[in-house]
Short mmCIF file of C-alpha atoms and ligand atoms in Angstrom, two decimals:
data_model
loop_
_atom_site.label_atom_id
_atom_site.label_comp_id
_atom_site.label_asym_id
_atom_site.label_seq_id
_atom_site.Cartn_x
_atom_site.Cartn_y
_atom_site.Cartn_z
CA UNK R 1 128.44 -77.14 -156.38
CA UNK R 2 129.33 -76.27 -153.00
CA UNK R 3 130.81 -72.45 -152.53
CA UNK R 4 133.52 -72.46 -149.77
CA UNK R 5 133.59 -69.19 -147.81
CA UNK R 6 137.25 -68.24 -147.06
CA UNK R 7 137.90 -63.99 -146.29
CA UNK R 8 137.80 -62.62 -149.57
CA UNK R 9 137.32 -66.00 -151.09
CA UNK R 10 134.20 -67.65 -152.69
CA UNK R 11 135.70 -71.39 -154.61
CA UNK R 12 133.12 -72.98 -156.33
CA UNK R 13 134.24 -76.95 -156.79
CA UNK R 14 132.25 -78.82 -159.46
CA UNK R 15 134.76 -81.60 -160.14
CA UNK R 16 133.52 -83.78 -156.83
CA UNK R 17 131.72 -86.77 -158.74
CA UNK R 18 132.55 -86.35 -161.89
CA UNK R 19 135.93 -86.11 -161.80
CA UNK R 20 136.75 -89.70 -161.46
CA UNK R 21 134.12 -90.46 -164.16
CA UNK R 22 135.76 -88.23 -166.62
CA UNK R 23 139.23 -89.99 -165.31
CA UNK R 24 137.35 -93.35 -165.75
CA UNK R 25 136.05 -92.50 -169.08
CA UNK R 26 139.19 -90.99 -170.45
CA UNK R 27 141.25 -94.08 -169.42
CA UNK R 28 139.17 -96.23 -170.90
CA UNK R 29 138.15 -94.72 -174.19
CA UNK R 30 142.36 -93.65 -174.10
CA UNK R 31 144.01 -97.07 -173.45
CA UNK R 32 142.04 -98.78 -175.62
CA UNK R 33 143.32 -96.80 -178.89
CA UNK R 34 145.86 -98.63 -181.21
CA UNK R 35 148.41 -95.93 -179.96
CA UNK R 36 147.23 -95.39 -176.25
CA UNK R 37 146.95 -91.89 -175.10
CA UNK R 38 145.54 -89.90 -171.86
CA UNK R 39 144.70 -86.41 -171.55
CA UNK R 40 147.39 -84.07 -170.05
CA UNK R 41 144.99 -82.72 -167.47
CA UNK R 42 145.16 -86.09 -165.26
CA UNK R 43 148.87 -85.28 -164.64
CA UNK R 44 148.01 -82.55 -161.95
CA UNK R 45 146.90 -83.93 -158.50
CA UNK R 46 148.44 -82.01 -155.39
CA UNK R 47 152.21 -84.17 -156.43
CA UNK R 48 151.82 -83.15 -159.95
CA UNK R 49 151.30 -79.89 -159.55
CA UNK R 50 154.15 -79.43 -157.21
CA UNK R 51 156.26 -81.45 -160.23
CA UNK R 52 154.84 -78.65 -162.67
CA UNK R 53 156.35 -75.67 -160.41
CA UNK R 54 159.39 -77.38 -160.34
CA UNK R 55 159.75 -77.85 -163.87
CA UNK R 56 158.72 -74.10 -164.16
CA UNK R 57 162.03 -73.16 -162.44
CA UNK R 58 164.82 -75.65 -164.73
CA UNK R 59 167.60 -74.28 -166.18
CA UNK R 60 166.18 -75.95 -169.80
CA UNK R 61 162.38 -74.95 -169.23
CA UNK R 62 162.60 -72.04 -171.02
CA UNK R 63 158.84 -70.93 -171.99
CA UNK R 64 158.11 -69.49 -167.99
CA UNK R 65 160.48 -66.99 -167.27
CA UNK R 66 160.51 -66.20 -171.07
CA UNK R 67 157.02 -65.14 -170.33
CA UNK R 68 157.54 -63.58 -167.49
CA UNK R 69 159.49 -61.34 -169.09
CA UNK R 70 157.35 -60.57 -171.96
CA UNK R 71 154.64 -59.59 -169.26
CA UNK R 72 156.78 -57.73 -167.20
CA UNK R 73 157.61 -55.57 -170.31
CA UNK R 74 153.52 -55.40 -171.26
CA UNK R 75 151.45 -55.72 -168.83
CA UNK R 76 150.58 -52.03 -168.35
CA UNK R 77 150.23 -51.83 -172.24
CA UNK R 78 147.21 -54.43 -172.08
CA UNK R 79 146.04 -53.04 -169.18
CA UNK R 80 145.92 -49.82 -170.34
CA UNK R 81 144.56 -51.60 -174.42
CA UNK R 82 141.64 -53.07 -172.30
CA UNK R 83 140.90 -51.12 -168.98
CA UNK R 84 140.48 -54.89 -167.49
CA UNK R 85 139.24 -54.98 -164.31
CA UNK R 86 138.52 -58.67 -163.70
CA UNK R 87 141.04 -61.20 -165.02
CA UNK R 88 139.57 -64.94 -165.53
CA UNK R 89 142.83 -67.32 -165.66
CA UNK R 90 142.29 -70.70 -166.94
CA UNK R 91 144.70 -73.62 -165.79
CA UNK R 92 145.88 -70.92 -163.25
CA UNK R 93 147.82 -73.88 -161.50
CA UNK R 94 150.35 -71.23 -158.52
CA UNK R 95 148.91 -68.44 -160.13
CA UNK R 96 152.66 -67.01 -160.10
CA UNK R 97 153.31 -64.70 -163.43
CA UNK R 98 149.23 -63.92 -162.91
CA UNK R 99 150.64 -61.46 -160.10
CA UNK R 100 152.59 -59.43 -162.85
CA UNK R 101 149.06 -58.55 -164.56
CA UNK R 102 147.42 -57.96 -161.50
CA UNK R 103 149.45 -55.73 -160.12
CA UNK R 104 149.44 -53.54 -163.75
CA UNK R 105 145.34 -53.60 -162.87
CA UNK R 106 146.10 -52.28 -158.90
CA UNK R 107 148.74 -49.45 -160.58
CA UNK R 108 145.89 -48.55 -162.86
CA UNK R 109 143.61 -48.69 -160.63
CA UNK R 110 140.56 -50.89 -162.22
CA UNK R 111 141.38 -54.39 -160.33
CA UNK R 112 138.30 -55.63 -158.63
CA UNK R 113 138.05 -59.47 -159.30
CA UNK R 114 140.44 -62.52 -159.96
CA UNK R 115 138.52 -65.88 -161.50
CA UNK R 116 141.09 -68.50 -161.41
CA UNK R 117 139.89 -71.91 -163.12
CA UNK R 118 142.43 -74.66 -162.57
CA UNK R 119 141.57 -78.79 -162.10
CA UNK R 120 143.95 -78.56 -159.04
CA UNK R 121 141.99 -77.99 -156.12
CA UNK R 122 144.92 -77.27 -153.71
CA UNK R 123 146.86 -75.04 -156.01
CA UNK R 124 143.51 -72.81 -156.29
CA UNK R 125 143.25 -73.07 -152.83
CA UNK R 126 146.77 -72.09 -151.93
CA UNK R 127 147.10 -69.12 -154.69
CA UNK R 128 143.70 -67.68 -153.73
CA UNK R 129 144.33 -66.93 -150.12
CA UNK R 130 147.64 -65.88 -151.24
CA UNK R 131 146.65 -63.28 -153.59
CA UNK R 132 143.91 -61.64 -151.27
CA UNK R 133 146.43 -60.81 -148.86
CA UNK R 134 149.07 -59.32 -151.35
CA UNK R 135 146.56 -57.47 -153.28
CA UNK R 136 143.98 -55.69 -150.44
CA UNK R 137 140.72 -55.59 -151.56
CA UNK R 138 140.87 -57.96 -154.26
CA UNK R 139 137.84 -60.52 -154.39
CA UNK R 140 138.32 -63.83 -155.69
CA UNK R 141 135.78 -66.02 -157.41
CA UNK R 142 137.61 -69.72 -158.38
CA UNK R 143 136.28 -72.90 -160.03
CA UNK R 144 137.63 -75.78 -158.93
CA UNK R 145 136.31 -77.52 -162.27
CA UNK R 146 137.70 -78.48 -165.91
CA UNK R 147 138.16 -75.54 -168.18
CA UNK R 148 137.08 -77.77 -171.44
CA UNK R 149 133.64 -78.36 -169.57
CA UNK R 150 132.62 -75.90 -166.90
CA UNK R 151 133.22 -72.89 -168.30
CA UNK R 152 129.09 -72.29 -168.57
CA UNK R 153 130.05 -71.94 -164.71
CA UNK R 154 132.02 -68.70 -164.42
CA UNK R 155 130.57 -65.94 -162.89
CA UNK R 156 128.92 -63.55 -165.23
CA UNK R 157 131.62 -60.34 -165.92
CA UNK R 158 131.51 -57.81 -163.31
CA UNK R 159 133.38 -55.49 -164.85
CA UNK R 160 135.45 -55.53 -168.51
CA UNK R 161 137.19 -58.86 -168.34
CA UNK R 162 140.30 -60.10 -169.07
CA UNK R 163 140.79 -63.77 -169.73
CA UNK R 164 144.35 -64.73 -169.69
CA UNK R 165 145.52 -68.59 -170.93
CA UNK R 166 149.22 -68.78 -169.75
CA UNK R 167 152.31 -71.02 -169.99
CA UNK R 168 151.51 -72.43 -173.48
CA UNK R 169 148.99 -74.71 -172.58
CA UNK R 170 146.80 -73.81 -175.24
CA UNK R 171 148.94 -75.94 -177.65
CA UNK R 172 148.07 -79.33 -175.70
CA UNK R 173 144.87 -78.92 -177.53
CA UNK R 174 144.80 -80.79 -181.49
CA UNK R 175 144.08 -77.88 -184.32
CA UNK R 176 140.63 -79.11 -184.74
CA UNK R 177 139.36 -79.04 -180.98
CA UNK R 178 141.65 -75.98 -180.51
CA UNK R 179 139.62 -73.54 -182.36
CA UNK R 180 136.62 -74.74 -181.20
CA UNK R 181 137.80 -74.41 -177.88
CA UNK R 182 139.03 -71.15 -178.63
CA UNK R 183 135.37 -69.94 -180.12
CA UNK R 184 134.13 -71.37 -176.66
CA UNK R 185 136.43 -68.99 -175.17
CA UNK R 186 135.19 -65.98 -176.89
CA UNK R 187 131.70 -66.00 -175.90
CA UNK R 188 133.05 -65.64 -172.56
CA UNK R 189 134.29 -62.73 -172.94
CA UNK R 190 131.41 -60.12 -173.03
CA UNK R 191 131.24 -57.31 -174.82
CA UNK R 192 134.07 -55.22 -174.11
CA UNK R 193 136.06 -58.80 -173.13
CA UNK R 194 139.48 -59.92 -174.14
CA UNK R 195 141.70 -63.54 -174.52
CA UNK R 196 145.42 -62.97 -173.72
CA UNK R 197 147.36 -66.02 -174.62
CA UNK R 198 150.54 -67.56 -173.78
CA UNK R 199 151.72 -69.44 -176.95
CA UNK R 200 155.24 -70.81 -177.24
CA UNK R 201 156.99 -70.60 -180.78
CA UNK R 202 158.61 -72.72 -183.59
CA UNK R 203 162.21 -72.98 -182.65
CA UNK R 204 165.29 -74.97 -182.49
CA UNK R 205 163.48 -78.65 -182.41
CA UNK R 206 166.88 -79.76 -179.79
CA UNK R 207 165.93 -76.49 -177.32
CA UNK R 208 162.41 -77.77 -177.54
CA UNK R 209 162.67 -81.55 -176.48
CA UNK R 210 166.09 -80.57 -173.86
CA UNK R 211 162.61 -78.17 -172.14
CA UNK R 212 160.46 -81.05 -172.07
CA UNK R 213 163.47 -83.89 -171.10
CA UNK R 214 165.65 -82.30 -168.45
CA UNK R 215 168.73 -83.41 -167.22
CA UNK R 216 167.61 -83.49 -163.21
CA UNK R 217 164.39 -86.27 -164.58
CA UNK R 218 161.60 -84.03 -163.03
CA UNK R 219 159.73 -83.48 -166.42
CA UNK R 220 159.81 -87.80 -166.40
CA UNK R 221 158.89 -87.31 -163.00
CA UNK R 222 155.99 -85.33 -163.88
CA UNK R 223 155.31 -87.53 -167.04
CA UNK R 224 155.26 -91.07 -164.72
CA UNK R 225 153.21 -89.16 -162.19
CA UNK R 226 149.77 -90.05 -164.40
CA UNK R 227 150.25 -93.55 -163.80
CA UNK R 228 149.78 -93.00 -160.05
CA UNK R 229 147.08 -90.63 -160.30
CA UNK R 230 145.60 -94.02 -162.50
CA UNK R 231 146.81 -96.33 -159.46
CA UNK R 232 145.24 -94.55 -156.60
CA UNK R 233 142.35 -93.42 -158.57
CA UNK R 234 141.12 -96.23 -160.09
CA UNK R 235 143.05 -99.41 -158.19
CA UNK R 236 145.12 -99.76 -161.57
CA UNK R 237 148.50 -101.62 -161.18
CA UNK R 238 150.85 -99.48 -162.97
CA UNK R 239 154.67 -100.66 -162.47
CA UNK R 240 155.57 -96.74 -162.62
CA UNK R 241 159.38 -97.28 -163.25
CA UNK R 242 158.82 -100.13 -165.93
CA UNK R 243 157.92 -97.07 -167.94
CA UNK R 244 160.36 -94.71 -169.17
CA UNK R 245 159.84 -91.24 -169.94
CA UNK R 246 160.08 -89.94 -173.95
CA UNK R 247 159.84 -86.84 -175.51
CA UNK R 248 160.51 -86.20 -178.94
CA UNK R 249 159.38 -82.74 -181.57
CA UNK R 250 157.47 -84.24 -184.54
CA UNK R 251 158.79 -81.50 -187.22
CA UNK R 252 155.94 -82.16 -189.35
CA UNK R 253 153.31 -80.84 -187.26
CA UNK R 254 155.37 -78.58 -185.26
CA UNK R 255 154.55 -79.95 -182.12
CA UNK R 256 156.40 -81.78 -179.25
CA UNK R 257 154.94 -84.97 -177.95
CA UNK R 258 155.30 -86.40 -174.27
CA UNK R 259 155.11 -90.68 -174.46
CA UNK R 260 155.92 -93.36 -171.47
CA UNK R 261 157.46 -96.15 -173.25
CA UNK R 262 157.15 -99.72 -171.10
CA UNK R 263 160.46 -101.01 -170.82
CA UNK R 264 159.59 -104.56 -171.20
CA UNK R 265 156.08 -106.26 -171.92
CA UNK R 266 153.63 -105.31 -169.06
CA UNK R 267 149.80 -106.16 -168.21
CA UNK R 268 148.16 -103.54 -166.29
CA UNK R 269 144.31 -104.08 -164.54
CA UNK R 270 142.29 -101.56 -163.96
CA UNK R 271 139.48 -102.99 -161.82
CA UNK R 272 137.31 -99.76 -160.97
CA UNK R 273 136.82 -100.52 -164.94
CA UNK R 274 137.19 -103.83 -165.01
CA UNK R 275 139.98 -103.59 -167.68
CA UNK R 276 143.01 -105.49 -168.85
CA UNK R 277 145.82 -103.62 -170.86
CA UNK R 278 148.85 -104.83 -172.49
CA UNK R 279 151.94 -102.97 -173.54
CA UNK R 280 154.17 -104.54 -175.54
CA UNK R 281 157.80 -104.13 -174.68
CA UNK R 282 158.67 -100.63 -176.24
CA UNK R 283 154.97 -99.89 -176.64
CA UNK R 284 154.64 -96.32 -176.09
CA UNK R 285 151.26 -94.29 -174.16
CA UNK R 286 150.94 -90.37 -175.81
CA UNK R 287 150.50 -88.61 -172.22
CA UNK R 288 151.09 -84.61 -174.02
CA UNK R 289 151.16 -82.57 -176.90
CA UNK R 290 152.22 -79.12 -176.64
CA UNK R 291 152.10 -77.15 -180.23
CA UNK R 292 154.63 -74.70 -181.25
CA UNK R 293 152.81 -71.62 -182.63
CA UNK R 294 154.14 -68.64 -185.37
CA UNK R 295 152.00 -65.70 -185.48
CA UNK R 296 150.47 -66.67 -188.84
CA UNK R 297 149.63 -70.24 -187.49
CA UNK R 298 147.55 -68.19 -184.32
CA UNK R 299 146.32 -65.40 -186.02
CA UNK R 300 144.57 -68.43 -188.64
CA UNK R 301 143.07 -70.03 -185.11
CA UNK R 302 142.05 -66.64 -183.61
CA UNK R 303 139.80 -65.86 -187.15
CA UNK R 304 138.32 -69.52 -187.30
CA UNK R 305 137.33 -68.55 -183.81
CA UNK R 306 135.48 -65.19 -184.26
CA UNK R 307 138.39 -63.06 -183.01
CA UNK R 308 141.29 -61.21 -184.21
CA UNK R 309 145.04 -60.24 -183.28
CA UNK R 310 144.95 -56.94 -181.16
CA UNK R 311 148.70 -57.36 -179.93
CA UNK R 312 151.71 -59.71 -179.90
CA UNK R 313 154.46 -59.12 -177.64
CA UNK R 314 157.49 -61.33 -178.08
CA UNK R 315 160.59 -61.67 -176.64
CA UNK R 316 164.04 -61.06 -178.67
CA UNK R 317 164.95 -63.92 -179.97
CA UNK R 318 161.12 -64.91 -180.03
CA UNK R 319 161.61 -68.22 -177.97
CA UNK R 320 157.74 -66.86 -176.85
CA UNK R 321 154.71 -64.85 -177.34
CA UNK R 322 151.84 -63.21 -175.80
CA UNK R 323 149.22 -62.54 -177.58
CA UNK R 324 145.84 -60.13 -176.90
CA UNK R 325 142.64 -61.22 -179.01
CA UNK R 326 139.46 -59.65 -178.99
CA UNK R 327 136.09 -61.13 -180.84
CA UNK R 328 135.46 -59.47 -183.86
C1 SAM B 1 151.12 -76.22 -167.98
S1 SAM B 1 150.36 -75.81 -166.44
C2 SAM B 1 150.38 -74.03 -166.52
C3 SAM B 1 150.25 -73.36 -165.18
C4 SAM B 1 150.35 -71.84 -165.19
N1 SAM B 1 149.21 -71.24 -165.88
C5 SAM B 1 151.62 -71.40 -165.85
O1 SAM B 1 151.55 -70.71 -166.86
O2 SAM B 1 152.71 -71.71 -165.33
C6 SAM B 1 148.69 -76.20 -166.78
C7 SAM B 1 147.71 -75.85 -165.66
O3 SAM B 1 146.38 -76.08 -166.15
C8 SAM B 1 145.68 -76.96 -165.28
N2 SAM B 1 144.83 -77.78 -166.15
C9 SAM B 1 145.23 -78.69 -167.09
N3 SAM B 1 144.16 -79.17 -167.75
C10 SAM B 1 143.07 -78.57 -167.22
C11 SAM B 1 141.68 -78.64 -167.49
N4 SAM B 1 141.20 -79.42 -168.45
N5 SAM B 1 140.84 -77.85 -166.77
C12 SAM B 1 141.32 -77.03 -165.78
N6 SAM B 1 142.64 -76.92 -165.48
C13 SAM B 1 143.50 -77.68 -166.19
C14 SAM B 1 146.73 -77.73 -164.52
O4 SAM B 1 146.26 -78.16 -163.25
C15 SAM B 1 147.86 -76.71 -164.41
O5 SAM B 1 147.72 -75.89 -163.27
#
């Protein structure tokens, strides 16, 4: 772990080596299943991140500037709720609706310390020597690292903290390893600690998928984007347009699923793991889930986790929530 001294600036990066292990491992314990999957978190190199931020501004991608508005109308409320003055964001990617909380900490005057955690090195980068120079005095602590491994390596709290999960990505996690990620989460906290959560809703199932398939092709962009992280990462052979981007809500479990279907039958090699894969034509690889939450459904997480409901803000026609938990 090697801290990098920028002014104002101290990034601790701790995915170095084992990054491309966990890569390795995932691609080979995830393209080996009888319906092949891979881990969102591969999707954001430096290209995929820059995808993500362009998604975030589509006409159909509702769930940011929903959110955006919800904090803009409660961010001074939570401030006030949990005199925060440090504010730990996981998967803080351009750490852009992050400014609308931090600023609600400068008005009241506790902000001291931003922690962003985020897999993409250069978005950390980027947003932390952003955020020092719009917010004077501000010290920033980031981990360049994986939030569902390293989080043993934040900083201990120096003052009440604040740990904000934004954008919905909470719901790419399965119900079982969601709650235990979540109780993970909580003992981070400290004593006087709280979680605030992002957490898009149950809705219309056709507004959901037109968010995650929009009409310009950036979210396929986005969605192809893994199989050149896998090319250039491990030597793989990926025909990335033989693979067409799918996304479908699965009404059942009330989530929406992200798939790359092979147009036609492909072999792929993977020789950094000396691996042969075979799609058959149609075959489709699970690259994202994203669960759609109701209050009941979080509230039933937050408990099997140790902590309870201390506010949800919505918007109107509750397309989105934020939500602030506290241990019990
Ligand atoms: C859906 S984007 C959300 C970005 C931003 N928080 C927002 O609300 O717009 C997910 C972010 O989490 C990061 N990420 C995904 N999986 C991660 C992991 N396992 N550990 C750390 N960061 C991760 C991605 O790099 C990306 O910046």
């Amino acid at each position: 772990m090697e801290p990098v001294l920028d002014t104002g600036v101290v990034v601790d990066c701790v995915l170095a080596d084992g990054h491309e292990r966990t890569l390795a491992d995932d691609v080979l314990d995830g393209l080996t299943r009888p319906l092949k999957e891979l881990p969102p978190k591969h999707f954001y190199d430096t290209r995929g991140s820059e995808l993500f931020d362009a998604i975030c501004e589509l006409p159909e991608y509702y769930p940011t500037r929903t959110e955006r508005a919800i904090l803009d109308a409660c961010a001074a409320e939570i401030v006030a709720t949990t005199g925060a003055g440090e504010l730990v964001e996981l998967g803080s990617g351009s750490a852009r609706k992050t400014r609308v909380l931090l600023t609600a900490m400068a008005d009241a005057g506790t902000l001291q310390r931003y922690v962003p955690v985020d897999v993409s090195e250069a978005a950390l980068r980027e947003s932390a020597a952003r955020l020092v120079e719009e917010y004077p005095g501000l010290r920033v602590h980031g981990l360049v690292g994986d939030f569902e491994r390293h989080l043993g390596l934040l900083p201990e709290p120096d003052a009440s903290r604040l740990m904000c999960f934004l954008g919905g990505t909470i719901g790419n996690f399965p119900p079982g390893s969601r709650r235990r990620f979540l109780r993970g989460l909580a003992k981070r906290l400290g004593t006087e600690g709280h979680l605030l959560l992002g957490v898009d809703l149950v809705k219309d199932p056709l507004m959901i998928e037109a968010a995650y398939d929009d009409a310009a092709g950036i979210t396929a962009e986005f969605n192809r984007n893994v199989l050149r992280v896998l090319n250039r990462e491990l030597g793989a052979d990926f025909d990335v347009d033989a693979f067409e981007h799918v996304a479908f809500f699965d009404t059942e479990r009330e989530w929406v699923e992200m798939r790359l279907r092979a147009r036609s039958r492909q072999t792929v090699t993977v020789p950094a793991l000396a691996l042969t894969v075979e799609f058959a034509p149609r075959e489709e690889l699970r690259t994202e889930i994203s669960v759609k939450f109701t209050r009941s459904r979080l509230e039933a997480d937050l408990a099997a986790a140790g902590m309870e409901l201390a506010g949800w803000f919505t918007d109107e026609r509750e397309w989105f929530a934020t939500a602030l938990a506290r241990p019990i």
